[in-house]
mmCIF file with all atom_site columns, N, CA and C in Angstrom:
data_model
loop_
_atom_site.group_PDB
_atom_site.id
_atom_site.type_symbol
_atom_site.label_atom_id
_atom_site.label_alt_id
_atom_site.label_comp_id
_atom_site.label_asym_id
_atom_site.label_entity_id
_atom_site.label_seq_id
_atom_site.pdbx_PDB_ins_code
_atom_site.Cartn_x
_atom_site.Cartn_y
_atom_site.Cartn_z
_atom_site.occupancy
_atom_site.B_iso_or_equiv
_atom_site.pdbx_formal_charge
_atom_site.auth_seq_id
_atom_site.auth_comp_id
_atom_site.auth_asym_id
_atom_site.auth_atom_id
_atom_site.pdbx_PDB_model_num
ATOM 1   N N  . MET A 1 1  ? -83.083  -152.801 3.646   1.00 71.00 ? 1  MET A N  1
ATOM 2   C CA . MET A 1 1  ? -82.515  -153.957 3.023   1.00 71.00 ? 1  MET A CA 1
ATOM 3   C C  . MET A 1 1  ? -81.713  -154.734 4.096   1.00 71.00 ? 1  MET A C  1
ATOM 4   N N  . MET A 1 2  ? -81.156  -153.977 5.006   1.00 77.00 ? 2  MET A N  1
ATOM 5   C CA . MET A 1 2  ? -80.483  -154.677 6.184   1.00 77.00 ? 2  MET A CA 1
ATOM 6   C C  . MET A 1 2  ? -81.330  -155.594 6.935   1.00 77.00 ? 2  MET A C  1
ATOM 7   N N  . ILE A 1 3  ? -82.546  -155.154 7.116   1.00 83.00 ? 3  ILE A N  1
ATOM 8   C CA . ILE A 1 3  ? -83.514  -155.809 8.016   1.00 83.00 ? 3  ILE A CA 1
ATOM 9   C C  . ILE A 1 3  ? -83.799  -157.175 7.348   1.00 83.00 ? 3  ILE A C  1
ATOM 10  N N  . VAL A 1 4  ? -83.898  -157.163 6.002   1.00 82.00 ? 4  VAL A N  1
ATOM 11  C CA . VAL A 1 4  ? -84.233  -158.314 5.255   1.00 82.00 ? 4  VAL A CA 1
ATOM 12  C C  . VAL A 1 4  ? -83.110  -159.360 5.325   1.00 82.00 ? 4  VAL A C  1
ATOM 13  N N  . LEU A 1 5  ? -81.848  -158.862 5.076   1.00 79.00 ? 5  LEU A N  1
ATOM 14  C CA . LEU A 1 5  ? -80.570  -159.726 5.269   1.00 79.00 ? 5  LEU A CA 1
ATOM 15  C C  . LEU A 1 5  ? -80.479  -160.324 6.617   1.00 79.00 ? 5  LEU A C  1
ATOM 16  N N  . THR A 1 6  ? -80.784  -159.448 7.675   1.00 83.00 ? 6  THR A N  1
ATOM 17  C CA . THR A 1 6  ? -80.724  -160.030 9.066   1.00 83.00 ? 6  THR A CA 1
ATOM 18  C C  . THR A 1 6  ? -81.756  -161.094 9.278   1.00 83.00 ? 6  THR A C  1
ATOM 19  N N  . ALA A 1 7  ? -82.893  -160.851 8.672   1.00 85.00 ? 7  ALA A N  1
ATOM 20  C CA . ALA A 1 7  ? -84.051  -161.862 8.934   1.00 85.00 ? 7  ALA A CA 1
ATOM 21  C C  . ALA A 1 7  ? -83.711  -163.126 8.188   1.00 85.00 ? 7  ALA A C  1
ATOM 22  N N  . LEU A 1 8  ? -82.978  -163.058 7.046   1.00 82.00 ? 8  LEU A N  1
ATOM 23  C CA . LEU A 1 8  ? -82.680  -164.279 6.298   1.00 82.00 ? 8  LEU A CA 1
ATOM 24  C C  . LEU A 1 8  ? -81.330  -164.954 6.895   1.00 82.00 ? 8  LEU A C  1
ATOM 25  N N  . GLY A 1 9  ? -80.750  -164.269 7.771   1.00 84.00 ? 9  GLY A N  1
ATOM 26  C CA . GLY A 1 9  ? -79.494  -164.833 8.451   1.00 84.00 ? 9  GLY A CA 1
ATOM 27  C C  . GLY A 1 9  ? -78.257  -164.663 7.540   1.00 84.00 ? 9  GLY A C  1
ATOM 28  N N  . LEU A 1 10 ? -78.347  -163.660 6.572   1.00 80.00 ? 10 LEU A N  1
ATOM 29  C CA . LEU A 1 10 ? -77.175  -163.371 5.752   1.00 80.00 ? 10 LEU A CA 1
ATOM 30  C C  . LEU A 1 10 ? -76.385  -162.303 6.247   1.00 80.00 ? 10 LEU A C  1
ATOM 31  N N  . PRO A 1 11 ? -75.106  -162.251 6.005   1.00 82.00 ? 11 PRO A N  1
ATOM 32  C CA . PRO A 1 11 ? -74.188  -161.301 6.517   1.00 82.00 ? 11 PRO A CA 1
ATOM 33  C C  . PRO A 1 11 ? -74.512  -159.851 5.978   1.00 82.00 ? 11 PRO A C  1
ATOM 34  N N  . VAL A 1 12 ? -74.434  -158.834 6.818   1.00 82.00 ? 12 VAL A N  1
ATOM 35  C CA . VAL A 1 12 ? -74.779  -157.435 6.388   1.00 82.00 ? 12 VAL A CA 1
ATOM 36  C C  . VAL A 1 12 ? -73.582  -156.728 6.156   1.00 82.00 ? 12 VAL A C  1
ATOM 37  N N  . ASP A 1 13 ? -72.413  -157.344 6.317   1.00 84.00 ? 13 ASP A N  1
ATOM 38  C CA . ASP A 1 13 ? -71.107  -156.601 6.107   1.00 84.00 ? 13 ASP A CA 1
ATOM 39  C C  . ASP A 1 13 ? -70.974  -156.121 4.687   1.00 84.00 ? 13 ASP A C  1
ATOM 40  N N  . ASP A 1 14 ? -71.266  -156.840 3.672   1.00 77.00 ? 14 ASP A N  1
ATOM 41  C CA . ASP A 1 14 ? -71.093  -156.371 2.262   1.00 77.00 ? 14 ASP A CA 1
ATOM 42  C C  . ASP A 1 14 ? -72.249  -155.595 1.655   1.00 77.00 ? 14 ASP A C  1
ATOM 43  N N  . ILE A 1 15 ? -72.980  -154.840 2.505   1.00 82.00 ? 15 ILE A N  1
ATOM 44  C CA . ILE A 1 15 ? -74.215  -154.259 1.971   1.00 82.00 ? 15 ILE A CA 1
ATOM 45  C C  . ILE A 1 15 ? -73.780  -153.223 0.891   1.00 82.00 ? 15 ILE A C  1
ATOM 46  N N  . SER A 1 16 ? -72.630  -152.591 0.914   1.00 83.00 ? 16 SER A N  1
ATOM 47  C CA . SER A 1 16 ? -72.285  -151.577 -0.014  1.00 83.00 ? 16 SER A CA 1
ATOM 48  C C  . SER A 1 16 ? -72.128  -152.262 -1.444  1.00 83.00 ? 16 SER A C  1
ATOM 49  N N  . LEU A 1 17 ? -71.579  -153.517 -1.390  1.00 83.00 ? 17 LEU A N  1
ATOM 50  C CA . LEU A 1 17 ? -71.483  -154.176 -2.685  1.00 83.00 ? 17 LEU A CA 1
ATOM 51  C C  . LEU A 1 17 ? -72.811  -154.543 -3.220  1.00 83.00 ? 17 LEU A C  1
ATOM 52  N N  . ILE A 1 18 ? -73.621  -154.966 -2.495  1.00 83.00 ? 18 ILE A N  1
ATOM 53  C CA . ILE A 1 18 ? -75.064  -155.408 -2.962  1.00 83.00 ? 18 ILE A CA 1
ATOM 54  C C  . ILE A 1 18 ? -75.651  -154.160 -3.402  1.00 83.00 ? 18 ILE A C  1
ATOM 55  N N  . VAL A 1 19 ? -75.511  -153.028 -2.779  1.00 86.00 ? 19 VAL A N  1
ATOM 56  C CA . VAL A 1 19 ? -76.180  -151.771 -3.261  1.00 86.00 ? 19 VAL A CA 1
ATOM 57  C C  . VAL A 1 19 ? -75.692  -151.307 -4.589  1.00 86.00 ? 19 VAL A C  1
ATOM 58  N N  . ALA A 1 20 ? -74.325  -151.369 -4.766  1.00 87.00 ? 20 ALA A N  1
ATOM 59  C CA . ALA A 1 20 ? -73.675  -151.003 -6.061  1.00 87.00 ? 20 ALA A CA 1
ATOM 60  C C  . ALA A 1 20 ? -74.161  -151.889 -7.163  1.00 87.00 ? 20 ALA A C  1
ATOM 61  N N  . ILE A 1 21 ? -74.203  -153.078 -7.005  1.00 90.00 ? 21 ILE A N  1
ATOM 62  C CA . ILE A 1 21 ? -74.596  -154.113 -7.953  1.00 90.00 ? 21 ILE A CA 1
ATOM 63  C C  . ILE A 1 21 ? -76.098  -153.934 -8.280  1.00 90.00 ? 21 ILE A C  1
ATOM 64  N N  . ASP A 1 22 ? -76.917  -153.716 -7.310  1.00 91.00 ? 22 ASP A N  1
ATOM 65  C CA . ASP A 1 22 ? -78.323  -153.425 -7.552  1.00 91.00 ? 22 ASP A CA 1
ATOM 66  C C  . ASP A 1 22 ? -78.499  -152.202 -8.287  1.00 91.00 ? 22 ASP A C  1
ATOM 67  N N  . TRP A 1 23 ? -77.738  -151.142 -8.027  1.00 92.00 ? 23 TRP A N  1
ATOM 68  C CA . TRP A 1 23 ? -77.833  -149.920 -8.713  1.00 92.00 ? 23 TRP A CA 1
ATOM 69  C C  . TRP A 1 23 ? -77.600  -150.125 -10.188 1.00 92.00 ? 23 TRP A C  1
ATOM 70  N N  . PHE A 1 24 ? -76.549  -150.821 -10.569 1.00 94.00 ? 24 PHE A N  1
ATOM 71  C CA . PHE A 1 24 ? -76.145  -151.014 -11.879 1.00 94.00 ? 24 PHE A CA 1
ATOM 72  C C  . PHE A 1 24 ? -77.227  -151.893 -12.546 1.00 94.00 ? 24 PHE A C  1
ATOM 73  N N  . LEU A 1 25 ? -77.684  -152.940 -11.921 1.00 95.00 ? 25 LEU A N  1
ATOM 74  C CA . LEU A 1 25 ? -78.671  -153.776 -12.546 1.00 95.00 ? 25 LEU A CA 1
ATOM 75  C C  . LEU A 1 25 ? -79.961  -153.036 -12.686 1.00 95.00 ? 25 LEU A C  1
ATOM 76  N N  . ASP A 1 26 ? -80.377  -152.160 -11.919 1.00 96.00 ? 26 ASP A N  1
ATOM 77  C CA . ASP A 1 26 ? -81.482  -151.345 -12.027 1.00 96.00 ? 26 ASP A CA 1
ATOM 78  C C  . ASP A 1 26 ? -81.441  -150.470 -13.297 1.00 96.00 ? 26 ASP A C  1
ATOM 79  N N  . ARG A 1 27 ? -80.199  -149.897 -13.589 1.00 97.00 ? 27 ARG A N  1
ATOM 80  C CA . ARG A 1 27 ? -79.971  -149.051 -14.679 1.00 97.00 ? 27 ARG A CA 1
ATOM 81  C C  . ARG A 1 27 ? -80.202  -149.904 -15.946 1.00 97.00 ? 27 ARG A C  1
ATOM 82  N N  . LEU A 1 28 ? -79.651  -151.106 -15.997 1.00 97.00 ? 28 LEU A N  1
ATOM 83  C CA . LEU A 1 28 ? -79.843  -151.995 -17.139 1.00 97.00 ? 28 LEU A CA 1
ATOM 84  C C  . LEU A 1 28 ? -81.268  -152.353 -17.411 1.00 97.00 ? 28 LEU A C  1
ATOM 85  N N  . ARG A 1 29 ? -82.084  -152.731 -16.370 1.00 97.00 ? 29 ARG A N  1
ATOM 86  C CA . ARG A 1 29 ? -83.437  -153.022 -16.514 1.00 97.00 ? 29 ARG A CA 1
ATOM 87  C C  . ARG A 1 29 ? -84.218  -151.842 -17.011 1.00 97.00 ? 29 ARG A C  1
ATOM 88  N N  . THR A 1 30 ? -83.868  -150.669 -16.537 1.00 98.00 ? 30 THR A N  1
ATOM 89  C CA . THR A 1 30 ? -84.582  -149.465 -16.939 1.00 98.00 ? 30 THR A CA 1
ATOM 90  C C  . THR A 1 30 ? -84.295  -149.213 -18.494 1.00 98.00 ? 30 THR A C  1
ATOM 91  N N  . SER A 1 31 ? -83.068  -149.375 -18.833 1.00 98.00 ? 31 SER A N  1
ATOM 92  C CA . SER A 1 31 ? -82.615  -149.188 -20.270 1.00 98.00 ? 31 SER A CA 1
ATOM 93  C C  . SER A 1 31 ? -83.345  -150.157 -21.179 1.00 98.00 ? 31 SER A C  1
ATOM 94  N N  . VAL A 1 32 ? -83.403  -151.384 -20.773 1.00 98.00 ? 32 VAL A N  1
ATOM 95  C CA . VAL A 1 32 ? -84.067  -152.365 -21.626 1.00 98.00 ? 32 VAL A CA 1
ATOM 96  C C  . VAL A 1 32 ? -85.609  -152.086 -21.697 1.00 98.00 ? 32 VAL A C  1
ATOM 97  N N  . ASN A 1 33 ? -86.137  -151.614 -20.577 1.00 98.00 ? 33 ASN A N  1
ATOM 98  C CA . ASN A 1 33 ? -87.671  -151.286 -20.605 1.00 98.00 ? 33 ASN A CA 1
ATOM 99  C C  . ASN A 1 33 ? -87.817  -150.125 -21.573 1.00 98.00 ? 33 ASN A C  1
ATOM 100 N N  . VAL A 1 34 ? -86.982  -149.068 -21.541 1.00 98.00 ? 34 VAL A N  1
ATOM 101 C CA . VAL A 1 34 ? -87.200  -147.889 -22.451 1.00 98.00 ? 34 VAL A CA 1
ATOM 102 C C  . VAL A 1 34 ? -87.055  -148.325 -23.951 1.00 98.00 ? 34 VAL A C  1
ATOM 103 N N  . VAL A 1 35 ? -86.028  -149.151 -24.190 1.00 98.00 ? 35 VAL A N  1
ATOM 104 C CA . VAL A 1 35 ? -85.772  -149.537 -25.543 1.00 98.00 ? 35 VAL A CA 1
ATOM 105 C C  . VAL A 1 35 ? -86.885  -150.444 -26.097 1.00 98.00 ? 35 VAL A C  1
ATOM 106 N N  . GLY A 1 36 ? -87.399  -151.290 -25.223 1.00 98.00 ? 36 GLY A N  1
ATOM 107 C CA . GLY A 1 36 ? -88.598  -152.043 -25.572 1.00 98.00 ? 36 GLY A CA 1
ATOM 108 C C  . GLY A 1 36 ? -89.826  -151.264 -25.802 1.00 98.00 ? 36 GLY A C  1
ATOM 109 N N  . ASP A 1 37 ? -90.088  -150.233 -24.994 1.00 97.00 ? 37 ASP A N  1
ATOM 110 C CA . ASP A 1 37 ? -91.245  -149.353 -25.271 1.00 97.00 ? 37 ASP A CA 1
ATOM 111 C C  . ASP A 1 37 ? -91.079  -148.539 -26.557 1.00 97.00 ? 37 ASP A C  1
ATOM 112 N N  . ALA A 1 38 ? -89.810  -148.151 -26.912 1.00 97.00 ? 38 ALA A N  1
ATOM 113 C CA . ALA A 1 38 ? -89.569  -147.458 -28.109 1.00 97.00 ? 38 ALA A CA 1
ATOM 114 C C  . ALA A 1 38 ? -89.895  -148.318 -29.289 1.00 97.00 ? 38 ALA A C  1
ATOM 115 N N  . PHE A 1 39 ? -89.310  -149.566 -29.281 1.00 97.00 ? 39 PHE A N  1
ATOM 116 C CA . PHE A 1 39 ? -89.569  -150.466 -30.371 1.00 97.00 ? 39 PHE A CA 1
ATOM 117 C C  . PHE A 1 39 ? -91.084  -150.718 -30.518 1.00 97.00 ? 39 PHE A C  1
ATOM 118 N N  . GLY A 1 40 ? -91.794  -150.895 -29.498 1.00 97.00 ? 40 GLY A N  1
ATOM 119 C CA . GLY A 1 40 ? -93.215  -151.043 -29.501 1.00 97.00 ? 40 GLY A CA 1
ATOM 120 C C  . GLY A 1 40 ? -94.005  -150.007 -30.092 1.00 97.00 ? 40 GLY A C  1
ATOM 121 N N  . CYS A 1 41 ? -93.566  -148.736 -29.824 1.00 96.00 ? 41 CYS A N  1
ATOM 122 C CA . CYS A 1 41 ? -94.225  -147.600 -30.430 1.00 96.00 ? 41 CYS A CA 1
ATOM 123 C C  . CYS A 1 41 ? -93.942  -147.568 -31.960 1.00 96.00 ? 41 CYS A C  1
ATOM 124 N N  . GLY A 1 42 ? -92.732  -147.808 -32.241 1.00 95.00 ? 42 GLY A N  1
ATOM 125 C CA . GLY A 1 42 ? -92.287  -147.801 -33.690 1.00 95.00 ? 42 GLY A CA 1
ATOM 126 C C  . GLY A 1 42 ? -93.083  -148.919 -34.404 1.00 95.00 ? 42 GLY A C  1
ATOM 127 N N  . PHE A 1 43 ? -93.167  -150.082 -33.810 1.00 96.00 ? 43 PHE A N  1
ATOM 128 C CA . PHE A 1 43 ? -93.993  -151.199 -34.435 1.00 96.00 ? 43 PHE A CA 1
ATOM 129 C C  . PHE A 1 43 ? -95.370  -150.853 -34.724 1.00 96.00 ? 43 PHE A C  1
ATOM 130 N N  . VAL A 1 44 ? -95.998  -150.251 -33.660 1.00 94.00 ? 44 VAL A N  1
ATOM 131 C CA . VAL A 1 44 ? -97.463  -149.952 -33.789 1.00 94.00 ? 44 VAL A CA 1
ATOM 132 C C  . VAL A 1 44 ? -97.637  -148.790 -34.809 1.00 94.00 ? 44 VAL A C  1
ATOM 133 N N  . TYR A 1 45 ? -96.639  -147.820 -34.865 1.00 92.00 ? 45 TYR A N  1
ATOM 134 C CA . TYR A 1 45 ? -96.728  -146.636 -35.809 1.00 92.00 ? 45 TYR A CA 1
ATOM 135 C C  . TYR A 1 45 ? -96.534  -147.365 -37.272 1.00 92.00 ? 45 TYR A C  1
ATOM 136 N N  . HIS A 1 46 ? -95.667  -148.181 -37.502 1.00 93.00 ? 46 HIS A N  1
ATOM 137 C CA . HIS A 1 46 ? -95.473  -148.818 -38.732 1.00 93.00 ? 46 HIS A CA 1
ATOM 138 C C  . HIS A 1 46 ? -96.710  -149.535 -39.198 1.00 93.00 ? 46 HIS A C  1
ATOM 139 N N  . LEU A 1 47 ? -97.368  -150.246 -38.339 1.00 93.00 ? 47 LEU A N  1
ATOM 140 C CA . LEU A 1 47 ? -98.523  -150.972 -38.750 1.00 93.00 ? 47 LEU A CA 1
ATOM 141 C C  . LEU A 1 47 ? -99.752  -150.104 -38.952 1.00 93.00 ? 47 LEU A C  1
ATOM 142 N N  . SER A 1 48 ? -99.819  -148.958 -38.350 1.00 92.00 ? 48 SER A N  1
ATOM 143 C CA . SER A 1 48 ? -101.009 -148.098 -38.579 1.00 92.00 ? 48 SER A CA 1
ATOM 144 C C  . SER A 1 48 ? -100.696 -146.785 -39.319 1.00 92.00 ? 48 SER A C  1
ATOM 145 N N  . LYS A 1 49 ? -99.519  -146.688 -39.885 1.00 90.00 ? 49 LYS A N  1
ATOM 146 C CA . LYS A 1 49 ? -99.144  -145.490 -40.561 1.00 90.00 ? 49 LYS A CA 1
ATOM 147 C C  . LYS A 1 49 ? -100.181 -145.110 -41.739 1.00 90.00 ? 49 LYS A C  1
ATOM 148 N N  . ASN A 1 50 ? -100.473 -146.036 -42.496 1.00 88.00 ? 50 ASN A N  1
ATOM 149 C CA . ASN A 1 50 ? -101.480 -145.697 -43.589 1.00 88.00 ? 50 ASN A CA 1
ATOM 150 C C  . ASN A 1 50 ? -102.987 -145.327 -43.053 1.00 88.00 ? 50 ASN A C  1
ATOM 151 N N  . ASP A 1 51 ? -103.339 -145.809 -42.008 1.00 88.00 ? 51 ASP A N  1
ATOM 152 C CA . ASP A 1 51 ? -104.562 -145.454 -41.453 1.00 88.00 ? 51 ASP A CA 1
ATOM 153 C C  . ASP A 1 51 ? -104.534 -144.057 -40.859 1.00 88.00 ? 51 ASP A C  1
ATOM 154 N N  . LEU A 1 52 ? -103.385 -143.762 -40.223 1.00 84.00 ? 52 LEU A N  1
ATOM 155 C CA . LEU A 1 52 ? -103.100 -142.428 -39.638 1.00 84.00 ? 52 LEU A CA 1
ATOM 156 C C  . LEU A 1 52 ? -103.075 -141.332 -40.821 1.00 84.00 ? 52 LEU A C  1
ATOM 157 N N  . ASP A 1 53 ? -102.355 -141.717 -41.866 1.00 83.00 ? 53 ASP A N  1
ATOM 158 C CA . ASP A 1 53 ? -102.352 -140.763 -43.002 1.00 83.00 ? 53 ASP A CA 1
ATOM 159 C C  . ASP A 1 53 ? -103.675 -140.493 -43.589 1.00 83.00 ? 53 ASP A C  1
ATOM 160 N N  . GLU A 1 54 ? -104.500 -141.551 -43.654 1.00 84.00 ? 54 GLU A N  1
ATOM 161 C CA . GLU A 1 54 ? -105.852 -141.454 -44.306 1.00 84.00 ? 54 GLU A CA 1
ATOM 162 C C  . GLU A 1 54 ? -106.655 -140.547 -43.361 1.00 84.00 ? 54 GLU A C  1
ATOM 163 N N  . LEU A 1 55 ? -106.494 -140.723 -42.055 1.00 81.00 ? 55 LEU A N  1
ATOM 164 C CA . LEU A 1 55 ? -107.327 -139.907 -41.075 1.00 81.00 ? 55 LEU A CA 1
ATOM 165 C C  . LEU A 1 55 ? -106.910 -138.464 -41.151 1.00 81.00 ? 55 LEU A C  1
ATOM 166 N N  . SER A 1 56 ? -105.659 -138.306 -41.317 1.00 79.00 ? 56 SER A N  1
ATOM 167 C CA . SER A 1 56 ? -105.135 -136.944 -41.432 1.00 79.00 ? 56 SER A CA 1
ATOM 168 C C  . SER A 1 56 ? -105.611 -136.224 -42.635 1.00 79.00 ? 56 SER A C  1
ATOM 169 N N  . LYS A 1 57 ? -105.614 -136.924 -43.830 1.00 78.00 ? 57 LYS A N  1
ATOM 170 C CA . LYS A 1 57 ? -106.119 -136.346 -45.043 1.00 78.00 ? 57 LYS A CA 1
ATOM 171 C C  . LYS A 1 57 ? -107.667 -136.046 -44.985 1.00 78.00 ? 57 LYS A C  1
ATOM 172 N N  . ASN A 1 58 ? -108.386 -136.935 -44.210 1.00 73.00 ? 58 ASN A N  1
ATOM 173 C CA . ASN A 1 58 ? -109.864 -136.754 -44.044 1.00 73.00 ? 58 ASN A CA 1
ATOM 174 C C  . ASN A 1 58 ? -110.056 -135.473 -43.253 1.00 73.00 ? 58 ASN A C  1
ATOM 175 N N  . ASP A 1 59 ? -109.230 -135.324 -42.105 1.00 71.00 ? 59 ASP A N  1
ATOM 176 C CA . ASP A 1 59 ? -109.497 -134.136 -41.290 1.00 71.00 ? 59 ASP A CA 1
ATOM 177 C C  . ASP A 1 59 ? -109.056 -132.838 -42.078 1.00 71.00 ? 59 ASP A C  1
ATOM 178 N N  . ASP A 1 60 ? -107.997 -132.934 -42.938 1.00 63.00 ? 60 ASP A N  1
ATOM 179 C CA . ASP A 1 60 ? -107.688 -131.703 -43.686 1.00 63.00 ? 60 ASP A CA 1
ATOM 180 C C  . ASP A 1 60 ? -108.800 -131.368 -44.732 1.00 63.00 ? 60 ASP A C  1
ATOM 181 N N  . ILE A 1 61 ? -109.368 -132.273 -45.327 1.00 63.00 ? 61 ILE A N  1
ATOM 182 C CA . ILE A 1 61 ? -110.523 -132.144 -46.213 1.00 63.00 ? 61 ILE A CA 1
ATOM 183 C C  . ILE A 1 61 ? -111.734 -131.442 -45.480 1.00 63.00 ? 61 ILE A C  1
ATOM 184 N N  . LYS A 1 62 ? -112.021 -132.026 -44.320 1.00 64.00 ? 62 LYS A N  1
ATOM 185 C CA . LYS A 1 62 ? -113.133 -131.439 -43.425 1.00 64.00 ? 62 LYS A CA 1
ATOM 186 C C  . LYS A 1 62 ? -112.915 -130.042 -43.097 1.00 64.00 ? 62 LYS A C  1
ATOM 187 N N  . THR A 1 63 ? -111.780 -129.631 -42.684 1.00 63.00 ? 63 THR A N  1
ATOM 188 C CA . THR A 1 63 ? -111.430 -128.354 -42.159 1.00 63.00 ? 63 THR A CA 1
ATOM 189 C C  . THR A 1 63 ? -110.966 -127.370 -43.286 1.00 63.00 ? 63 THR A C  1
ATOM 190 N N  . GLY A 1 64 ? -110.816 -127.935 -44.429 1.00 61.00 ? 64 GLY A N  1
ATOM 191 C CA . GLY A 1 64 ? -110.365 -127.000 -45.640 1.00 61.00 ? 64 GLY A CA 1
ATOM 192 C C  . GLY A 1 64 ? -108.924 -126.650 -45.571 1.00 61.00 ? 64 GLY A C  1
ATOM 193 N N  . ILE A 1 65 ? -108.110 -127.298 -44.912 1.00 58.00 ? 65 ILE A N  1
ATOM 194 C CA . ILE A 1 65 ? -106.645 -126.981 -44.842 1.00 58.00 ? 65 ILE A CA 1
ATOM 195 C C  . ILE A 1 65 ? -106.019 -127.936 -45.769 1.00 58.00 ? 65 ILE A C  1
ATOM 196 N N  . SER A 1 66 ? -105.110 -127.338 -46.681 1.00 59.00 ? 66 SER A N  1
ATOM 197 C CA . SER A 1 66 ? -104.453 -128.094 -47.686 1.00 59.00 ? 66 SER A CA 1
ATOM 198 C C  . SER A 1 66 ? -103.140 -128.631 -46.985 1.00 59.00 ? 66 SER A C  1
ATOM 199 N N  . ALA A 1 67 ? -102.786 -129.850 -47.383 1.00 55.00 ? 67 ALA A N  1
ATOM 200 C CA . ALA A 1 67 ? -101.599 -130.555 -46.845 1.00 55.00 ? 67 ALA A CA 1
ATOM 201 C C  . ALA A 1 67 ? -100.315 -129.849 -47.156 1.00 55.00 ? 67 ALA A C  1
ATOM 202 N N  . ASP A 1 68 ? -100.350 -129.083 -48.359 1.00 58.00 ? 68 ASP A N  1
ATOM 203 C CA . ASP A 1 68 ? -99.112  -128.612 -48.906 1.00 58.00 ? 68 ASP A CA 1
ATOM 204 C C  . ASP A 1 68 ? -98.895  -127.096 -48.370 1.00 58.00 ? 68 ASP A C  1
ATOM 205 N N  . LYS A 1 69 ? -99.713  -126.576 -47.656 1.00 58.00 ? 69 LYS A N  1
ATOM 206 C CA . LYS A 1 69 ? -99.546  -125.201 -47.098 1.00 58.00 ? 69 LYS A CA 1
ATOM 207 C C  . LYS A 1 69 ? -99.378  -125.258 -45.610 1.00 58.00 ? 69 LYS A C  1
ATOM 208 N N  . SER A 1 70 ? -98.538  -124.378 -45.159 1.00 60.00 ? 70 SER A N  1
ATOM 209 C CA . SER A 1 70 ? -98.341  -124.281 -43.747 1.00 60.00 ? 70 SER A CA 1
ATOM 210 C C  . SER A 1 70 ? -98.813  -122.964 -43.178 1.00 60.00 ? 70 SER A C  1
ATOM 211 N N  . TYR A 1 71 ? -99.391  -123.009 -42.020 1.00 58.00 ? 71 TYR A N  1
ATOM 212 C CA . TYR A 1 71 ? -99.885  -121.790 -41.408 1.00 58.00 ? 71 TYR A CA 1
ATOM 213 C C  . TYR A 1 71 ? -99.270  -121.444 -40.044 1.00 58.00 ? 71 TYR A C  1
ATOM 214 N N  . ILE A 1 72 ? -98.997  -120.237 -39.796 1.00 60.00 ? 72 ILE A N  1
ATOM 215 C CA . ILE A 1 72 ? -98.392  -119.840 -38.481 1.00 60.00 ? 72 ILE A CA 1
ATOM 216 C C  . ILE A 1 72 ? -99.457  -119.312 -37.609 1.00 60.00 ? 72 ILE A C  1
ATOM 217 N N  . VAL A 1 73 ? -99.538  -120.020 -36.462 1.00 60.00 ? 73 VAL A N  1
ATOM 218 C CA . VAL A 1 73 ? -100.586 -119.609 -35.447 1.00 60.00 ? 73 VAL A CA 1
ATOM 219 C C  . VAL A 1 73 ? -99.815  -118.844 -34.400 1.00 60.00 ? 73 VAL A C  1
ATOM 220 N N  . SER A 1 74 ? -100.309 -117.685 -34.040 1.00 56.00 ? 74 SER A N  1
ATOM 221 C CA . SER A 1 74 ? -99.602  -116.900 -33.085 1.00 56.00 ? 74 SER A CA 1
ATOM 222 C C  . SER A 1 74 ? -100.566 -116.533 -31.912 1.00 56.00 ? 74 SER A C  1
#
């Protein structure tokens, strides 16, 4: 980063301030990205919930497993 600042002719004295601000902004960008991905997953699940339930019922019928019974696999 210091090389870039020197090449642009900007002062390198306050590099610690720039690093601290960039660290904080990176955390915000990451949080926004994670929240956006979570909303996207929830939206896709909401739109395809009926199709997934139907596929699950069809799979249970094909395998002979009842949806109201639970099995312990060890």
